[in-house]
mmCIF file of C-alpha atoms in Angstrom:
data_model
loop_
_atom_site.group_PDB
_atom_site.id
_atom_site.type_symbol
_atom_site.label_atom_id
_atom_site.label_comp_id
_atom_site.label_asym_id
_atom_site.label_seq_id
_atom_site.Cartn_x
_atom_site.Cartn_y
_atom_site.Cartn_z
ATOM 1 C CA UNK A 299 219.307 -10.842 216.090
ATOM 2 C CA UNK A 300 220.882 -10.948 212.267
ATOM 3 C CA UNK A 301 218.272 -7.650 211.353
ATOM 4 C CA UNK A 302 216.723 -6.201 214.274
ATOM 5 C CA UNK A 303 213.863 -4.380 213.534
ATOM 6 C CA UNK A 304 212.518 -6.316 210.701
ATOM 7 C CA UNK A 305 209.319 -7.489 212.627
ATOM 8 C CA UNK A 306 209.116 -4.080 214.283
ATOM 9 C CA UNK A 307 209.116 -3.877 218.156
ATOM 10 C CA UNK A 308 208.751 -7.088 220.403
ATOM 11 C CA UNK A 309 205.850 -5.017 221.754
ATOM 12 C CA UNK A 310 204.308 -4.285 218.238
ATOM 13 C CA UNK A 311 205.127 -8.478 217.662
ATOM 14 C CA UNK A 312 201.405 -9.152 219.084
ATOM 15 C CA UNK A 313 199.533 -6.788 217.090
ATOM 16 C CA UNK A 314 201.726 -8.497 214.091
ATOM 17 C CA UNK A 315 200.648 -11.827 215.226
ATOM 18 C CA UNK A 316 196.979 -11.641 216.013
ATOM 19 C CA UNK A 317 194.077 -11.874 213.663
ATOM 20 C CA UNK A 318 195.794 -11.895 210.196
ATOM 21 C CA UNK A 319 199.465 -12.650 211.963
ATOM 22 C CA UNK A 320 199.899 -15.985 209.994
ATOM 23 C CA UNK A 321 199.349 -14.579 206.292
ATOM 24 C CA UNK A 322 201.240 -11.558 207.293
ATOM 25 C CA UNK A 323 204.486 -12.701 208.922
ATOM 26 C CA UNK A 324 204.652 -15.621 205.998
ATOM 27 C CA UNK A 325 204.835 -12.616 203.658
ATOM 28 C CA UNK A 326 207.451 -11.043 205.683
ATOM 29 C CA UNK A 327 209.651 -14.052 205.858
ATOM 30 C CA UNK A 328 209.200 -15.722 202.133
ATOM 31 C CA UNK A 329 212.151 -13.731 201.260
ATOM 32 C CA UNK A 330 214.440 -15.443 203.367
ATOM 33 C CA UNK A 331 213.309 -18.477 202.821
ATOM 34 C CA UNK A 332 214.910 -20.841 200.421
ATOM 35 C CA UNK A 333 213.411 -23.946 198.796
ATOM 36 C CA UNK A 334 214.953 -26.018 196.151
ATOM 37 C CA UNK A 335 213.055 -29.143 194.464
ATOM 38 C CA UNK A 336 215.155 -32.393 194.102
ATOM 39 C CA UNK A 337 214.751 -32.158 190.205
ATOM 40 C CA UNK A 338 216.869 -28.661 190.463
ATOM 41 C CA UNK A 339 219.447 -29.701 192.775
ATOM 42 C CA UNK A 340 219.631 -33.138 191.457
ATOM 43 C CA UNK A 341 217.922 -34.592 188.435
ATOM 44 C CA UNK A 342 219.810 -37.506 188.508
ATOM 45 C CA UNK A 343 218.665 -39.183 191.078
ATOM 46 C CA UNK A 344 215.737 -41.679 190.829
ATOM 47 C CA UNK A 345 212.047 -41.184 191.998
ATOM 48 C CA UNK A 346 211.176 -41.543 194.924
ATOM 49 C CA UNK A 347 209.705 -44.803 195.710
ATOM 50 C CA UNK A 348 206.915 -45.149 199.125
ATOM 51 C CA UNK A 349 206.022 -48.055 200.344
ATOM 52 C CA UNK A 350 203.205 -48.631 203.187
ATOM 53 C CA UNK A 351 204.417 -51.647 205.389
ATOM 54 C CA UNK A 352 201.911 -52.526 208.224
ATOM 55 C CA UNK A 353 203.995 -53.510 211.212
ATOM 56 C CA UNK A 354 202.652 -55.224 214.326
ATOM 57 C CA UNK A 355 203.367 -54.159 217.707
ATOM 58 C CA UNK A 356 204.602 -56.275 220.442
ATOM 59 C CA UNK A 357 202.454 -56.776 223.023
ATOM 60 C CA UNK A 358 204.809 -54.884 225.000
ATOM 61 C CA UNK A 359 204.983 -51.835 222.334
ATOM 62 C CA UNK A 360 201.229 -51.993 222.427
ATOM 63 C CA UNK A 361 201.025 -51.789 226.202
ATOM 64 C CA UNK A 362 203.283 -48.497 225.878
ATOM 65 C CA UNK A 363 200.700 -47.241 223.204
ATOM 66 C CA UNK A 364 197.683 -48.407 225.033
ATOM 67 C CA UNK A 365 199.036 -46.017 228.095
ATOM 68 C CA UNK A 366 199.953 -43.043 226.027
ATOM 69 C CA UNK A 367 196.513 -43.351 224.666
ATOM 70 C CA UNK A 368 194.661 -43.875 227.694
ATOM 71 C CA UNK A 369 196.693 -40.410 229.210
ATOM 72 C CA UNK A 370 196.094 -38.745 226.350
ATOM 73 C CA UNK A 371 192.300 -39.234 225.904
ATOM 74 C CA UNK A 372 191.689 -37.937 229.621
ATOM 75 C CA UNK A 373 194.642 -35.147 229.588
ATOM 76 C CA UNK A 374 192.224 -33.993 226.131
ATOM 77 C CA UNK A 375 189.258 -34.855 227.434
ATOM 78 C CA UNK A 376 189.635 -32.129 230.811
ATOM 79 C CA UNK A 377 191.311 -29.716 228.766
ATOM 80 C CA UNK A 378 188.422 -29.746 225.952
ATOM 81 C CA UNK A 379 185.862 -30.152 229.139
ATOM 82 C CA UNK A 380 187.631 -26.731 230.752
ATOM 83 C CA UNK A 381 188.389 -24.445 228.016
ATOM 84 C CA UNK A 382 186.607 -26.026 225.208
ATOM 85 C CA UNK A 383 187.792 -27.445 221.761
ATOM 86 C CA UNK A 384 189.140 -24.060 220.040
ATOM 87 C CA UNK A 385 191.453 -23.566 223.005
ATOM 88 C CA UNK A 386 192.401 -26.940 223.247
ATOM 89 C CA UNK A 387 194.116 -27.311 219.831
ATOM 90 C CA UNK A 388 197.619 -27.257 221.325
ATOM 91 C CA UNK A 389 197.043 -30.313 223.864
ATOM 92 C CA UNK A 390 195.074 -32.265 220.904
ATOM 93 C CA UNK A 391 198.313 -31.575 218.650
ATOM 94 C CA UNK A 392 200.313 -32.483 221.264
ATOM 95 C CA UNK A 393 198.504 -35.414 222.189
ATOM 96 C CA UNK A 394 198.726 -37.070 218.403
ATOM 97 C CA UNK A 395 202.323 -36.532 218.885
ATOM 98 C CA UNK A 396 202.923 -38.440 221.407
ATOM 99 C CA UNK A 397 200.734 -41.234 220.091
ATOM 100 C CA UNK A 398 203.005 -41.136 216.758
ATOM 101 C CA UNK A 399 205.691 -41.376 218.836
ATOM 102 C CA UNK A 400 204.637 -44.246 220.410
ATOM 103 C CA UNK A 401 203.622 -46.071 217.758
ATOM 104 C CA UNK A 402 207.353 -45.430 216.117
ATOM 105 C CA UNK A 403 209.119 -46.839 219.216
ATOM 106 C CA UNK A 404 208.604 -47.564 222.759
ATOM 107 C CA UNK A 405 211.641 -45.736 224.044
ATOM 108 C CA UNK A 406 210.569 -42.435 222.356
ATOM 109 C CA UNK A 407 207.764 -42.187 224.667
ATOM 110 C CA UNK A 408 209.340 -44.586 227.603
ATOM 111 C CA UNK A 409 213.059 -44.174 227.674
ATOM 112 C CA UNK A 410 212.985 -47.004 230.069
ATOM 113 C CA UNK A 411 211.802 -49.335 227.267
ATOM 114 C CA UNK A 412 214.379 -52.109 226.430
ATOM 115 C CA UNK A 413 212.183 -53.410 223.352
ATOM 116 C CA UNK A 414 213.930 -53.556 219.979
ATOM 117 C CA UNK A 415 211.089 -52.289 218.661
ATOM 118 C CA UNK A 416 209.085 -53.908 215.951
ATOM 119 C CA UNK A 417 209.898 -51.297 213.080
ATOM 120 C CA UNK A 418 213.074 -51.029 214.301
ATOM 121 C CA UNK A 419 213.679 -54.770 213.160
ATOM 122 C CA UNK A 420 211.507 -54.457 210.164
ATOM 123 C CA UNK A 421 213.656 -51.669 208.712
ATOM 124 C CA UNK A 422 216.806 -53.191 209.109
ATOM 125 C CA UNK A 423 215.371 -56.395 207.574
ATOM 126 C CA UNK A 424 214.223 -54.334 204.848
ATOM 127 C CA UNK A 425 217.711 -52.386 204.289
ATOM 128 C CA UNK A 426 219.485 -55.667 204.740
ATOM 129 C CA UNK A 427 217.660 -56.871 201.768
ATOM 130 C CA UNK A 428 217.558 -53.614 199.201
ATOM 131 C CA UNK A 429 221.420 -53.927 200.333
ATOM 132 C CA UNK A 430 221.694 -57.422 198.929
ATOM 133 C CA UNK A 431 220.181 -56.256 195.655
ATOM 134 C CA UNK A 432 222.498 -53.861 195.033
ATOM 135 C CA UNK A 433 220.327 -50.702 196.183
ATOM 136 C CA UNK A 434 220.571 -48.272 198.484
ATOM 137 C CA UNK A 435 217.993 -46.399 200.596
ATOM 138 C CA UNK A 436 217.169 -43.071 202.567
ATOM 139 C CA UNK A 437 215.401 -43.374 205.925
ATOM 140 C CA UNK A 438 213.585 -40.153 206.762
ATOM 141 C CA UNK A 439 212.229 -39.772 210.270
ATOM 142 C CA UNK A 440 210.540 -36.876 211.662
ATOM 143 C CA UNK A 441 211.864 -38.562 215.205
ATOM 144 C CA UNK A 442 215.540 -37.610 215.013
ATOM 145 C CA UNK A 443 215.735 -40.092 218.580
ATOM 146 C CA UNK A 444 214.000 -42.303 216.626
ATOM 147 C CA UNK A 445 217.030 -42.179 213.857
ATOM 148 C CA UNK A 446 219.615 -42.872 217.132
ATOM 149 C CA UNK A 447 217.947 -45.792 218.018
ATOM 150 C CA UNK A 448 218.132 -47.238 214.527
ATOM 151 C CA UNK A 449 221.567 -46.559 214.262
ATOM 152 C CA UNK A 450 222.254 -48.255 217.573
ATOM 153 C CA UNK A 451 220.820 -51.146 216.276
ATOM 154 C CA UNK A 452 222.017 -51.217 212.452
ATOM 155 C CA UNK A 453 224.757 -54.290 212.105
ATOM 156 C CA UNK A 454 227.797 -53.928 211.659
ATOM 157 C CA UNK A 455 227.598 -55.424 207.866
ATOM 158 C CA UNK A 456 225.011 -52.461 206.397
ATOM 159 C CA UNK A 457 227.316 -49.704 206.477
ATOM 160 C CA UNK A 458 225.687 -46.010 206.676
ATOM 161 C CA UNK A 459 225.967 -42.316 206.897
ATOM 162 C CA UNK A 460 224.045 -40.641 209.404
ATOM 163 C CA UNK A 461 222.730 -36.993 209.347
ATOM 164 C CA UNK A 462 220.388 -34.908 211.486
ATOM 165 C CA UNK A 463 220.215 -31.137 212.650
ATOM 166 C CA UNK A 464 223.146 -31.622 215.059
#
């Protein structure tokens, strides 16, 4: 709507779109696109630091899992047995999704769920701790609910800033 025209005609869009649509329409967007490295827009800051912490599930959270799994094998299984695996990349996709969304939290998956959740209470242990040191830390999630939750949860005593696409 801000430059009508640009992509030519919705009905030209498919022609745009179909065999070399990807390569094509990334060249017609790069220019609007901006992206900025942390060491440009702030060098102070420190490296980043990742850490891989192996969390268990409780055996409710793995119930949850165990039935998001279970749906999404068959729900994969009759779409790949129908149309076959090339078509079926959107419910495979779709599919991993929902596992990693079960595996983050219950209630992402279940909004019924009541569960803490296990990483839930392994982050805030965490933060409660860097806090103690004197540090301070950035929680990414891909999950913005996921980020709600946490906040929810956070104690009163770890104070925070919140931001998301809202």
């Amino acid at each position: 709507f801000l430059n009508p025209g640009l992509f030519g005609s919705s009905r030209g869009m498919p022609a745009v779109l179909g065999h070399s649509g990807p390569a094509l329409l990334g060249r017609m967007v790069r220019p609007f696109l901006l992206r900025r490295t942390k060491a440009k827009v702030a060098p102070e800051l420190p490296e980043r630091i990742e850490q891989t912490i192996k969390v268990r599930l409780s055996a409710d959270e793995r119930a949850v899992y165990d039935r998001v799994l279970q749906a999404a094998r068959a729900d994969v299984l009759g779409v790949v047995a129908s149309k076959g695996l090339a078509r079926s990349k959107f419910h495979v996709l779709t599919a991993l999704l929902r596992l990693r969304q079960a595996a983050c939290h219950a209630r992402l998956v279940d909004g019924r769920s009541t569960d803490t959740g296990s990483k839930v209470r392994e982050l805030i242990d965490r933060l409660l701790q860097l806090r103690d040191e004197g540090n301070r830390a950035l929680v990414f999630s891909q999950f913005t609910e996921f980020l709600a939750i946490v906040k929810r949860q956070l104690p009163p005593e770890l104070p925070h800033l919140y931001l998301d696409g809202k």
